[in-house]
Each structure stands twice: as structure tokens, then as C-alpha cells.
Amino acid sequence: MTSTYDRAVPLVLLMLKGERNPTPETIRKKVDLVLAMLQAEGNTDSVNRERLTREVESRCEIWRGTATVLEDRKNHTIWLPYRKSQIDWKFWRRYERYLMEERRFSEQSIITLDELTDRVLERLEDPHQEGSWDRRGMVVGQVQSGKTANYTGLICKAADAGYKLIIVLAGMHKSLRSQTQLRLDEGFLGFDTQLNRAFNHENLRIGVGNLQGEEFITVHSLTSSADTGDFNRRVASQVGVLPGGNDPVLLVVKKNKSVLTNLINWATSVRGQEDPHTGVRIVRGIPLLVIDDEADNASVNTNPIPRDENGTLLDDYEVSAINGKIRTLLSHFEKSAYIGYTATPFANIFIYPQGETVTHGEDLFPRDFIINLPAPPNYIGPSQIFGFPWDGADGEDRSGLPIIRTINDYHRFIPDDHKTDHNPQELPGSLKKAIRSFILSCAARMARGEQKNHSSMLIHVTRYTAVQEKVHRLVNDELNLIRRRLEYSDLTSPDGIYREIEDIWNSDYVDTTHSVLQQIDDPLITELTWNDIQHRLFDAATRIRVKLINGTASDALDYAEHPDGLSVIAIGGDKLSRGLTLEGLSVSYYLRASRMYDTLMQMGRWFGFRPGYIDLCRLYTSRELVEWYQHISLASEELQSEFDYMATLNATPSDYGLRVRTHPDGLLITAVNKMRHGTVMDVSYANSLIETVFFHKDPNILLNNLNVVDQFIKNLGPSSRFSGQNHLWDNIRTPIVQELLNEYIIHEDSRKANPGPLIEYIEKRFSQGELTHWTVALINNTQAARRFTLGGHDIGLTRRADPDPSSPKYALKKGHIIDPKHEFIDLSSDQIEEALRMMLTDPDRSSRSEKIPTVPSGPYIRRVRSPKQGLLLIYPLDPEPPQVSIPVMGLALSIPDSRKTVKVQYKVNNIYWEQEFDS
């Protein structure tokens, strides 16, 4: 039975319709009005007025971001503005109502979703357009940021507009396919497909179909949300529904070769007509929409494209199985639209646009459009969790949220090189603490009034199912022991379980909540006392179930079966790595390492929405993985900057794909077999910032670099001028800078600063009349505790923390050595003003930040810099704590844009990269 509180939330949101920016006072008035109305109706449940007000305030936060678009307008007719008033948006209107009344979306969020889905729909073809057409696009959003809600809205609108067959490719595992089907049952179909796939007025109505007074719209599904509900030709024939009728048909299928083969054979056999010229069966007159969820996973061709003896690409060759089946499916339809949804588009950008084959047709490169969705205001992503350095745009350094707990006691429990026969004997202390933290977080959420919310803990430490089973047994035993101790222990015992958990609360939770409130504006987060928590611990612990989520286990994350909330510790591997949502994820214990950006980002299930409890979340992981995630966050932001920069130039997806392929970061972002055509690449460093961010701690190497820099500065002679206390030398010829780079030893992990291709690139620019001179800046920290004489100059060393003094390498914490304002240290005031003007007039800047910048950021600075003039910044560093007495010499090179196409070939051994990034 729905509580009075649950009834009140959507009613208040409904009464706020028309208020684009409701004030707190307006919200309080509507809350009082709704509570008075419910009381008059005889609802006697006690409702916490303040909590209700805070929740509505949280949901009404304005979502101002706009989508950024790259598109190729050729061969596309604008149609939506002319048909919009003629379409009966019955599916969409029903979905809107469901989002507000059941999912508690505010009107502001629904308006934004309406605008975003329109931007995608209008770039598809009009389903009523005659003739043959084929659209290919991609939508990029953050991990766990609501992409499913976006494409559910798109499906509703596409069905309203006239698309008759809609196929959703939902990952590699049946659990993800089942979860996706259930969400579409609720948001699009309106009935439970486990009971009946075809439309029937007797179906059990759920989601949009269960809205009071709402029309039950005819729509069919040939798949169901059951674990065994994937497409089956026999079941499809029994249902008796054929595509092409008056009503839309939905299929949610795994990316599985057999399933896709059966689907293609069924569609072509029941509706296909043989083409007299090719003999291929073509489905005519039925507009097809394919939504490829997690489009970078399995959909990308990982086979090499062979060439003949003259180096010409062959016109037919074998492609990887899933990629070939998706392409074949599209080629059998006269009218088709394919949209890939992903949070990690790295592999898709590397799809070879000319990879068409006679057998499979065109590859899946998003040639027509790429749309980048803005993150909602309450989204907690990589930059919020791991932090991100000041970029000159908002004037402040964004520190990560204080919810990460680095651990180093797990090596006996799960060695880094363990195999499938490994037998862990005991949980490490850090995992025992993580389990207690999860119980604490569950109890704290209950204390904040969230008794019926789902709560999850993730334990992801091994890829091997046999080892996962052993971890499951140990975790279950530990949880049972904690339960018994909570049930029978004295609350006041100094050695009891309550005192153990109270110590965690006092040392780890109280200050964290206070710190989070300084960084996150969430009205639902309230500070609690130990008295609020302790009497709820046993109740919280008894609700928790330990589930093994992998391909061999029968457990499932059946949140829908628990309307009063499921509390679960989920232990698994691959099935928890991509797409599958862990509702109410509070605590993560994560050890499994991959060095591929896309894989690591997808494994980050802890990204997403955490209203009212982000301060209670914890990520227990290794120092190395924190370091990698910080690096990935920076790389993703750089890829985003490239996207926005290309959008300002009105570039096409093909232009963007080419630019990323030539960018020096291009080799670092996905599995080598997904970028076969990137293993030998033409690389450009134009408009790039190159920094050394990893350093050796070997005294011999440090001394070499110190001597090289010391002699380099001596050879420059007296400084030309000063910027503050920093020494500047103007018009230093490029061969002198090249000599420094040849002798300076760069740590192999500073991959973007790889000296080979970098020096070759500078030589080519120099030979073509660009990058002929450099400004050299020696950074002098006037507040330094430690000073040093370098090249005859008394210099204050720049302090930069060493996050792991025990590591053999010194890694800069946030992946940057540069202070962003130093990148325009040599520019004139007119150049700085021009860069700032370009930044402020960039139409896509508003989607990234609401703050008005006062100084320009890197890409705009490098655009106004003369193509002939580079900038070399030298940072003498003082690691904190100091490991050796020798200062660490750091370099940063700001390389201007080029008016010429200058590239160098970057040759990479496949085996090396597979070992490095596919482990």
C-alpha cells in the first residue's frame, strides 16, 4: 500500500507544473497545501514535512545543460518541425506522466529530457519517407547517468512518429538484457512481458500501463523480461505478431551471434522480398530503429582489415561475429536507423569509416551524428569522486569527494596474479571494515527516512567464478557473525560489536558528512548522531542478502520483487562491469585491474545518482586504481574538449574521428583490437599540452635530468624578462629545445610525452616553418620551504604531493604538472583577451560550466599562440614527503595549433599494447 509520503511527493511536483524555477518558499507552500489535502481525505500517516520539502527541492534543481552535436547534414531532410504538430504523441505523453508520478521527475527534468530526445529524433529519418535510407549515429552520456531513460523516451517518440520495428541490443549477459526489458516494460509497453509478450487487455499492467485513467496503447513485444525471454523464433511464431502492421513491435535482445542470426532469418523470411539485382531478401516499407546499448562493447569489429599486395583494402573479408550480424541486420532493411548509446565512445571513434564489405555492408561508424548529453546537476561522476585540477574556467581546484579509502592489505586474500584455483582463506581487515561500513550506511539511510529504498554493496575482486564463490562464502559467514553479535551483544560493552562500529562512525563518517556538505549542495543530506544510528544497526544487518552475480549462479538482482527495498551485497565480475545497475550502491570494494580507459570507466558502478546519501558512500580500492581513474578522468575531459572544439567548427563525425586518431592520446583509450587501424597511426600534437606527470625515483635518473636542465638553463644566458618571479627567455631556437628533450629521461608512464614521436613532430613543424622558436619559463615558487640553485638562478621548488611514497615512481596526484595560468605566461594582454573572448563565445561552453570564466583555458590559449612559437615550462619539483635530496625536474610543452597538416607515424607493437592495456 502506498504511504502518504509516497503519495505526497508526485502531488507536490504536479502542483509545481509551470514553475520553471520554483523558490524554496513556493515549494513549502505547495507542500503544506498537499499535506492539508491528504489529511482532509483521511490520510493519518505522519509525514516528515521538512524531509518532504527537501526531497522536492532536490528534484527541482535546474538542469541547464544542452547537448553538443556533431553532424553531417548531407543526405538528410529536416522533417520533425513540420510534422511535430501533426503527430499524436501518445506514447511520449504517457511516459512523461509516468516519470513525474512514479519516478518523481520534476517538470524541469522532463522538459530537458523532451528537448534532448527531440534532438536525437530529428536526426533520424522521417519514418514515412519513401525510398531507401539508412541513418547512423551515436549518443554519448556519462556512466550511470540516465541513458536508459533517454532512449526509452526516444523509443516512445519514434513509435509515435511511425517507426514500426524497434530492436534494442542490450549487452552481452542475460541479466542486463532482462533488466533493460523490464525498464522498457515499465516505460514503453505498460505490461509485464513475463506473463504475455503480445498485447492483451488481460495483461498484468505495470509502469505506464498502470497509470490511473491512462489509455492502454497497443504495442507488442517478441521478447520478455524473464531470464529466458530473449528472442526465439518458435516463441515469436506462436505469438503471431508480425512487424509491419499498424502497431509497433519491440525486441530486446542480447548481443549474441545465434540470437541475432535467428532474428535476421525470421525478419527476412516473414517480411523479406528478394531483390532482383542482388538476390538478397530486403524488408521493405517497415522503418527499423536499432538502439545499441553499450555500443562500444562487442559491436565494434576487432578483426584486422586485410590488404592486397598493393596495399589496397579488400572489398570483402571476415569481421568479428557481433559486428557482422548487426551490419547484416541493417543491410536487410530498406529503411533503417542505428543509434549507439555509450558512456565510453573511444572504440567507436576508431571504427574505420571505409570498412565496408560486400557481405556485411557498411561498418557502424556514427557517420551522420554524434550527440553528447549533458550530465544532470545531481550526477556524481569521475571528476566529482576523484577530483579534477583547475582548468582556468571556473577559478578553483575541484578536489575529489572524501569517500575513497585506499587499501593495501588484500594481497594474501586476492593476489594480483591469482588464477582460477586460488583459495582465499580469510577476509582482509579492509573488507571486514567495508561490510561494517555498508551496515552503517544502511542504518544511516534509515535514520534519514529511507526505510524502503534499495541499498547495495559491490564486491568486485576477481574475474574467476570459482574464486567468486569462495569469496561469497567468506562474506556470508562474516555477515552472519556480525548479525549474531549485534543481536546478542551489550550496547555498552567496550569490546563489543557496537563499540567497533561506533569507532568507524566517529572516525570515518562524522567528518566525511561535514566535508561532503561543503562540496555538494544536497538538501537531503542531514547530519546524524550515533544515537540516531545504533538502534537501527541490527535491523539494517538482518535485511542484507549476499548474492553471487555471475554466469554460473542462480542469484539475481531482483529489485522489482522487493517493493519495500532490497539490501544486497553483490559479488561478481564481468556481469557487474557493464550496464547492470546496482540500485542504491553505497559501498564498493573493488580490486580488479584493467588499464583500458573504457573498461575501467564502465566498471565504475559507483558513478551515478546518490541523492541524500553520497556522504555515506565508500569506495575501497588500491592506490594504483585511484591513480588510473584520475588519469582517465583527465583523458575523458580532454576528449570532451576535442569534441566541443570540433563542434565550434561545425565539423562532422568523420572530422572528429580523424582528429582523435591524430591526437597523441589516441593510443591510450581502448583495447588494441578495437583500434586495429590505430596501432600504426599518424599522430599530431597540434593544439596540445604535453606534460611529464610520472617520474622515476632512481637517484641516477633524477641526477641526469637535473644536470641536463641545469646546463640547458646556463646555456640560455641571462633571462629576457620576468613574469612575477618566474624567469622567461624569449625566441629560443627549436634545435636547442630538441637537444634538451633528447637528453632528458622521461618516465615510460608519461605516454603522451613519448619523446620519439614528440621530437619527430617538432622537427617536421620546424622544417615547414612552424615551431621555429620557443619561450622558456623557469617556474620559481616564492613561497617555497626549500630552494635550489638551478642554472645559476636561486629557485623556490614547487611542492607536489607524492600519493604513494612506497611506489617506485612519483606520480602527480591529479595528472597535471602545470598551473593553468602559466600557459599564458608569455602572451600579450591582447592575446589573452582574444583567447577569453573565443572561450566566452563558444556556444558549447555553457553545457560544461555555469560559471563565467575570467581567464582562458588551454585549447583557446593554444589557438591564439603563433604557430611559430611554442612554450616550454620547467618545474623544479619538491615531492612531499621528499624521497631524495635531488629536485625532480618536470616539463610541460604548450604546442600551438598548426596551419599545416603535420603528422608523424606512431608505430606500436600489438603484443606490447595488449599486455599493457588488455590485462
XYZ file of C-alpha atoms in Angstrom, residues 137-490:
354
model
C 24.507 7.983 -35.103
C 25.796 7.813 -31.546
C 24.630 9.321 -28.250
C 27.256 9.751 -25.542
C 26.383 10.126 -21.860
C 28.140 9.600 -18.553
C 28.341 6.163 -16.874
C 25.145 5.504 -14.895
C 23.719 8.930 -15.797
C 20.273 8.040 -17.146
C 20.934 6.890 -20.718
C 18.194 4.241 -20.394
C 15.628 6.927 -19.523
C 16.823 8.881 -22.552
C 16.493 6.070 -25.069
C 13.197 4.923 -23.531
C 11.886 8.421 -24.246
C 13.339 8.228 -27.758
C 11.633 4.861 -28.360
C 8.286 6.330 -27.247
C 8.683 9.252 -29.650
C 9.926 7.054 -32.509
C 6.868 4.799 -32.129
C 4.608 7.864 -32.120
C 6.332 9.165 -35.271
C 5.850 5.870 -37.122
C 8.800 3.526 -36.541
C 7.257 0.044 -36.578
C 10.073 -2.292 -35.541
C 12.313 -1.320 -32.630
C 15.226 -3.543 -31.627
C 17.308 -2.859 -28.505
C 20.700 -4.575 -28.337
C 21.133 -4.903 -24.575
C 24.614 -6.079 -23.697
C 26.235 -9.497 -23.514
C 24.607 -11.010 -20.418
C 21.063 -12.209 -19.835
C 20.824 -10.267 -16.565
C 21.428 -6.945 -18.319
C 19.063 -7.872 -21.162
C 16.384 -8.816 -18.627
C 16.894 -5.584 -16.651
C 16.636 -3.498 -19.833
C 13.465 -5.316 -20.930
C 11.870 -4.699 -17.534
C 12.574 -0.973 -17.780
C 11.010 -0.868 -21.247
C 8.045 -2.905 -19.978
C 7.524 -0.138 -17.422
C 8.336 2.874 -19.599
C 7.083 1.879 -23.064
C 4.982 -1.303 -23.191
C 2.988 -0.904 -19.984
C 2.612 -4.612 -19.251
C 4.619 -7.467 -17.720
C 6.129 -9.426 -20.609
C 6.975 -12.394 -18.379
C 3.282 -13.312 -18.493
C 2.454 -12.428 -22.091
C 4.655 -10.941 -24.813
C 1.846 -9.940 -27.169
C -0.546 -7.122 -26.335
C -3.652 -8.270 -24.484
C -6.126 -6.278 -22.397
C -5.855 -9.012 -19.743
C -2.091 -8.468 -19.340
C -0.768 -7.508 -15.916
C -0.272 -3.777 -16.221
C 2.857 -2.164 -14.848
C 4.582 1.211 -15.215
C 2.942 3.423 -17.844
C 0.150 0.877 -18.257
C -0.831 1.175 -14.609
C -1.435 4.939 -14.576
C -4.946 5.730 -13.430
C -7.225 6.753 -16.310
C -4.481 6.278 -18.929
C -5.199 4.666 -22.306
C -3.759 1.156 -22.690
C -1.914 1.589 -26.013
C -1.486 -1.364 -28.336
C 2.171 -2.349 -28.681
C 3.767 -5.811 -28.876
C 6.971 -7.393 -27.602
C 8.599 -10.507 -29.024
C 10.901 -10.792 -26.007
C 10.203 -10.850 -22.270
C 11.886 -9.784 -19.057
C 12.354 -13.390 -17.920
C 15.921 -14.708 -17.862
C 14.885 -16.998 -20.739
C 12.970 -14.245 -22.523
C 15.435 -13.483 -25.329
C 14.295 -13.739 -28.955
C 13.221 -17.222 -30.023
C 11.795 -17.955 -33.485
C 9.437 -20.625 -32.184
C 8.006 -18.342 -29.490
C 7.737 -15.480 -31.976
C 5.720 -17.676 -34.344
C 3.406 -18.731 -31.534
C 2.772 -15.112 -30.535
C 1.586 -14.474 -34.063
C 2.810 -10.866 -34.212
C 4.496 -9.755 -37.415
C 6.380 -6.500 -37.981
C 4.832 -4.035 -40.355
C 1.289 -3.873 -39.018
C -0.361 -0.837 -37.532
C 1.167 -1.379 -34.090
C 4.867 -1.070 -33.146
C 6.836 -4.180 -32.188
C 9.684 -4.212 -29.663
C 12.515 -6.725 -29.231
C 15.173 -6.551 -26.512
C 17.969 -8.984 -27.364
C 21.467 -9.892 -26.222
C 24.452 -9.253 -28.452
C 24.723 -12.925 -29.229
C 25.582 -14.423 -32.619
C 22.881 -17.134 -32.529
C 20.156 -14.758 -31.314
C 20.976 -12.184 -33.980
C 21.156 -14.867 -36.683
C 17.709 -16.157 -35.721
C 16.342 -12.617 -35.654
C 17.686 -11.833 -39.149
C 16.356 -15.113 -40.572
C 12.930 -14.577 -39.016
C 12.580 -10.958 -40.200
C 13.660 -11.729 -43.765
C 11.539 -14.875 -44.000
C 8.266 -13.285 -42.838
C 8.629 -9.872 -44.470
C 11.590 -10.035 -46.867
C 11.328 -9.623 -50.635
C 14.077 -10.832 -52.938
C 15.967 -8.038 -54.666
C 16.056 -8.955 -58.390
C 19.536 -7.436 -58.819
C 21.341 -8.908 -55.809
C 19.182 -11.876 -54.775
C 19.264 -10.582 -51.179
C 15.978 -10.550 -49.246
C 15.091 -6.958 -48.277
C 12.407 -5.941 -45.785
C 10.618 -3.055 -47.484
C 8.284 -0.430 -46.087
C 8.980 -1.209 -42.403
C 11.099 1.506 -40.758
C 13.555 -0.107 -38.349
C 15.115 1.577 -35.310
C 18.077 -0.198 -33.677
C 19.225 1.053 -30.253
C 22.674 -0.357 -29.439
C 23.114 -0.028 -25.672
C 26.799 -0.031 -24.608
C 27.694 0.358 -28.286
C 31.434 0.083 -27.648
C 31.001 -3.389 -26.167
C 31.062 -6.280 -28.682
C 29.613 -4.166 -31.507
C 32.959 -2.916 -32.811
C 34.824 -5.001 -35.390
C 38.001 -6.305 -33.764
C 39.321 -8.177 -36.809
C 42.026 -6.571 -38.963
C 41.108 -5.316 -42.441
C 43.344 -7.198 -44.908
C 45.017 -5.578 -47.911
C 46.215 -6.965 -51.218
C 49.835 -6.963 -52.374
C 49.487 -3.321 -53.460
C 48.244 -2.222 -50.027
C 44.645 -1.732 -51.213
C 41.866 -2.677 -48.777
C 39.986 -5.818 -49.808
C 36.296 -5.353 -50.583
C 35.291 -8.440 -48.604
C 36.776 -10.023 -45.524
C 35.773 -11.673 -42.251
C 34.649 -9.323 -39.479
C 34.025 -10.136 -35.817
C 30.772 -12.022 -35.205
C 28.524 -9.489 -33.427
C 29.672 -6.592 -35.584
C 28.903 -8.598 -38.715
C 25.417 -9.592 -37.540
C 24.412 -6.018 -36.642
C 25.595 -4.767 -40.031
C 23.803 -7.613 -41.808
C 20.571 -6.879 -39.931
C 20.670 -3.242 -41.036
C 21.507 -4.146 -44.634
C 18.353 -6.308 -44.917
C 16.066 -3.332 -44.233
C 15.182 -0.755 -46.832
C 14.648 1.865 -44.106
C 16.826 1.750 -41.014
C 18.245 3.933 -38.262
C 21.052 2.779 -35.955
C 21.948 4.668 -32.761
C 24.708 3.582 -30.421
C 24.417 4.670 -26.788
C 27.592 4.627 -24.710
C 29.452 6.398 -21.941
C 32.822 5.371 -23.375
C 32.880 6.157 -27.112
C 36.608 5.590 -27.513
C 36.366 2.394 -29.573
C 33.529 3.735 -31.754
C 35.597 6.746 -32.745
C 38.279 4.363 -34.035
C 35.884 2.451 -36.317
C 37.337 2.642 -39.805
C 34.785 4.609 -41.895
C 35.828 2.871 -45.117
C 35.482 -0.620 -43.644
C 32.506 -1.635 -45.832
C 32.316 -5.227 -47.081
C 30.283 -6.917 -49.801
C 28.914 -9.446 -47.285
C 28.131 -7.217 -44.297
C 27.724 -3.746 -45.733
C 28.880 -0.511 -44.126
C 30.544 -0.542 -40.704
C 28.966 1.100 -37.647
C 30.894 4.371 -37.577
C 28.405 7.110 -36.486
C 28.797 8.996 -39.766
C 25.602 11.092 -39.530
C 25.705 12.469 -35.992
C 27.246 12.255 -32.543
C 25.312 13.843 -29.674
C 26.934 14.437 -26.323
C 24.394 14.528 -23.484
C 24.973 16.891 -20.560
C 25.257 15.366 -17.106
C 22.283 16.138 -14.843
C 23.055 18.517 -11.962
C 22.886 15.833 -9.260
C 25.063 13.345 -11.159
C 28.157 12.134 -9.321
C 30.798 11.317 -11.917
C 34.552 10.672 -12.127
C 35.590 14.303 -11.668
C 33.413 14.630 -8.539
C 34.724 11.429 -6.961
C 38.373 11.577 -7.969
C 38.775 15.312 -8.350
C 39.975 17.354 -11.244
C 42.526 20.168 -11.388
C 41.658 23.774 -12.047
C 41.418 24.368 -15.815
C 41.210 28.132 -15.814
C 37.472 28.078 -16.492
C 35.959 28.191 -13.043
C 38.764 29.623 -10.962
C 39.065 26.830 -8.421
C 40.553 23.421 -7.869
C 37.929 20.689 -7.693
C 39.004 18.245 -5.024
C 37.522 14.779 -5.055
C 34.851 13.809 -2.570
C 36.360 12.336 0.627
C 34.785 8.896 0.126
C 37.754 6.888 -1.220
C 39.574 4.562 1.158
C 42.829 3.194 -0.241
C 43.733 -0.305 0.916
C 46.901 -2.407 0.816
C 46.089 -5.450 2.977
C 44.452 -7.569 0.256
C 47.460 -9.247 -1.385
C 47.185 -12.571 0.508
C 43.405 -12.533 0.086
C 43.454 -11.837 -3.683
C 46.979 -11.702 -5.158
C 47.270 -9.565 -8.290
C 48.385 -12.575 -10.339
C 45.952 -15.165 -8.888
C 44.414 -17.877 -11.049
C 41.112 -19.752 -11.049
C 42.334 -22.287 -8.462
C 43.154 -19.617 -5.864
C 41.576 -20.391 -2.485
C 41.221 -17.321 -0.215
C 41.154 -18.358 3.428
C 40.178 -15.201 5.287
C 38.776 -11.779 4.538
C 41.278 -8.936 4.963
C 40.598 -6.348 7.634
C 39.705 -3.743 4.990
C 36.878 -5.905 3.601
C 35.557 -6.637 7.088
C 35.510 -2.895 7.709
C 33.776 -2.320 4.348
C 30.974 -4.739 5.337
C 30.507 -2.919 8.635
C 30.509 0.373 6.721
C 27.727 -0.929 4.497
C 25.621 -1.817 7.538
C 26.330 1.640 8.932
C 25.310 3.302 5.652
C 22.075 1.298 5.512
C 21.235 2.273 9.104
C 22.038 5.934 8.433
C 19.776 5.983 5.388
C 17.000 4.522 7.513
C 17.612 7.275 10.063
C 17.120 9.805 7.262
C 13.722 8.318 6.476
C 14.742 5.990 3.630
C 13.281 2.780 5.037
C 12.031 1.466 1.670
C 14.957 2.344 -0.569
C 17.232 -0.218 -2.177
C 20.794 -0.440 -0.830
C 23.665 -2.286 -2.492
C 27.282 -3.145 -1.850
C 29.601 -4.219 -4.669
C 32.484 -6.645 -4.165
C 34.468 -6.965 -7.381
C 37.863 -8.545 -6.772
C 38.285 -11.342 -9.313
C 37.191 -12.374 -12.803
C 37.124 -16.087 -11.935
C 33.732 -17.506 -10.969
C 35.294 -20.264 -8.850
C 37.106 -17.671 -6.740
C 33.959 -15.521 -6.567
C 32.120 -18.480 -4.998
C 34.752 -18.755 -2.274
C 34.609 -15.012 -1.607
C 30.805 -15.301 -1.394
C 31.085 -17.975 1.302
C 33.547 -15.925 3.369
C 31.450 -12.746 3.096
C 28.254 -14.595 4.017
C 29.963 -16.109 7.073
C 31.224 -12.683 8.159
C 27.787 -11.098 7.762
C 26.137 -13.882 9.802
C 28.735 -13.399 12.545
C 28.076 -9.639 12.649
C 24.307 -10.251 12.819
C 24.648 -12.598 15.771
C 26.953 -10.202 17.592
C 24.536 -7.315 17.008
C 21.656 -9.403 18.302
C 23.320 -10.668 21.474
C 25.959 -8.031 22.360
C 25.601 -5.438 25.074
